[in-house]
């Protein structure tokens, strides 16, 4: 068992913790996220049912939703924002400059509610 402890972002930074969940390979899925500042104060949350998806796509959709919400909030413009996910696949994709941007560009239009 691995114990994971949440750590706040540095002063004047913000951190999204996001997750996507799916009941199976292609099944009902949901996403959620919590935005906190360096004082651990919750500044925003989201939780949505996102239809029938694969768990990797649900997790990616959670990351994209956090990016969209951050971009739409003028108080977060020009701020350092961290997005944490527990999906090794999505983290790998987002950390790869050639894949991460492609994932957002290709999947973002599919994520519109």
PDB file of C-alpha atoms in Angstrom, residues 2-46:
ATOM      1  CA  UNK A   2       1.239   3.478  -0.861  1.00  0.00           C
ATOM      2  CA  UNK A   3       0.246   6.384   1.369  1.00  0.00           C
ATOM      3  CA  UNK A   4      -0.255   9.595  -0.561  1.00  0.00           C
ATOM      4  CA  UNK A   5      -0.299  12.913   1.280  1.00  0.00           C
ATOM      5  CA  UNK A   6      -1.679  16.029  -0.371  1.00  0.00           C
ATOM      6  CA  UNK A   7       0.663  18.984  -0.360  1.00  0.00           C
ATOM      7  CA  UNK A   8      -0.400  22.567  -0.992  1.00  0.00           C
ATOM      8  CA  UNK A   9       1.062  24.570  -3.864  1.00  0.00           C
ATOM      9  CA  UNK A  10       3.683  27.226  -3.201  1.00  0.00           C
ATOM     10  CA  UNK A  11       2.588  30.720  -2.118  1.00  0.00           C
ATOM     11  CA  UNK A  12       0.415  32.497  -4.711  1.00  0.00           C
ATOM     12  CA  UNK A  13       0.066  29.304  -6.765  1.00  0.00           C
ATOM     13  CA  UNK A  14      -3.013  27.166  -7.291  1.00  0.00           C
ATOM     14  CA  UNK A  15      -3.523  23.426  -7.525  1.00  0.00           C
ATOM     15  CA  UNK A  16      -6.263  21.371  -9.175  1.00  0.00           C
ATOM     16  CA  UNK A  17      -6.668  17.784  -8.026  1.00  0.00           C
ATOM     17  CA  UNK A  18      -8.716  15.994 -10.667  1.00  0.00           C
ATOM     18  CA  UNK A  19     -10.060  12.512 -11.188  1.00  0.00           C
ATOM     19  CA  UNK A  20     -12.054  10.614 -13.757  1.00  0.00           C
ATOM     20  CA  UNK A  21     -13.958   7.460 -13.013  1.00  0.00           C
ATOM     21  CA  UNK A  22     -15.484   4.776 -15.184  1.00  0.00           C
ATOM     22  CA  UNK A  23     -17.274   1.593 -14.162  1.00  0.00           C
ATOM     23  CA  UNK A  24     -15.562  -0.409 -16.910  1.00  0.00           C
ATOM     24  CA  UNK A  25     -13.921  -0.174 -20.333  1.00  0.00           C
ATOM     25  CA  UNK A  26     -16.786   1.758 -21.922  1.00  0.00           C
ATOM     26  CA  UNK A  27     -19.288   2.567 -19.222  1.00  0.00           C
ATOM     27  CA  UNK A  28     -20.958   5.430 -17.335  1.00  0.00           C
ATOM     28  CA  UNK A  29     -18.253   7.871 -16.283  1.00  0.00           C
ATOM     29  CA  UNK A  30     -17.847  10.941 -14.108  1.00  0.00           C
ATOM     30  CA  UNK A  31     -15.191  13.570 -13.523  1.00  0.00           C
ATOM     31  CA  UNK A  32     -14.385  15.878 -10.655  1.00  0.00           C
ATOM     32  CA  UNK A  33     -11.862  18.377  -9.436  1.00  0.00           C
ATOM     33  CA  UNK A  34     -10.953  20.615  -6.513  1.00  0.00           C
ATOM     34  CA  UNK A  35      -8.990  23.871  -6.825  1.00  0.00           C
ATOM     35  CA  UNK A  36      -7.054  25.038  -3.750  1.00  0.00           C
ATOM     36  CA  UNK A  37      -4.595  27.808  -2.987  1.00  0.00           C
ATOM     37  CA  UNK A  38      -1.429  27.698  -0.865  1.00  0.00           C
ATOM     38  CA  UNK A  39      -3.528  28.169   2.294  1.00  0.00           C
ATOM     39  CA  UNK A  40      -5.453  24.977   1.454  1.00  0.00           C
ATOM     40  CA  UNK A  41      -8.615  27.042   0.861  1.00  0.00           C
ATOM     41  CA  UNK A  42     -10.992  25.524  -1.677  1.00  0.00           C
ATOM     42  CA  UNK A  43     -11.581  28.042  -4.457  1.00  0.00           C
ATOM     43  CA  UNK A  44     -13.548  25.901  -6.872  1.00  0.00           C
ATOM     44  CA  UNK A  45     -14.946  22.457  -7.501  1.00  0.00           C
ATOM     45  CA  UNK A  46     -16.568  20.567 -10.329  1.00  0.00           C
TER      46      UNK A  46
END
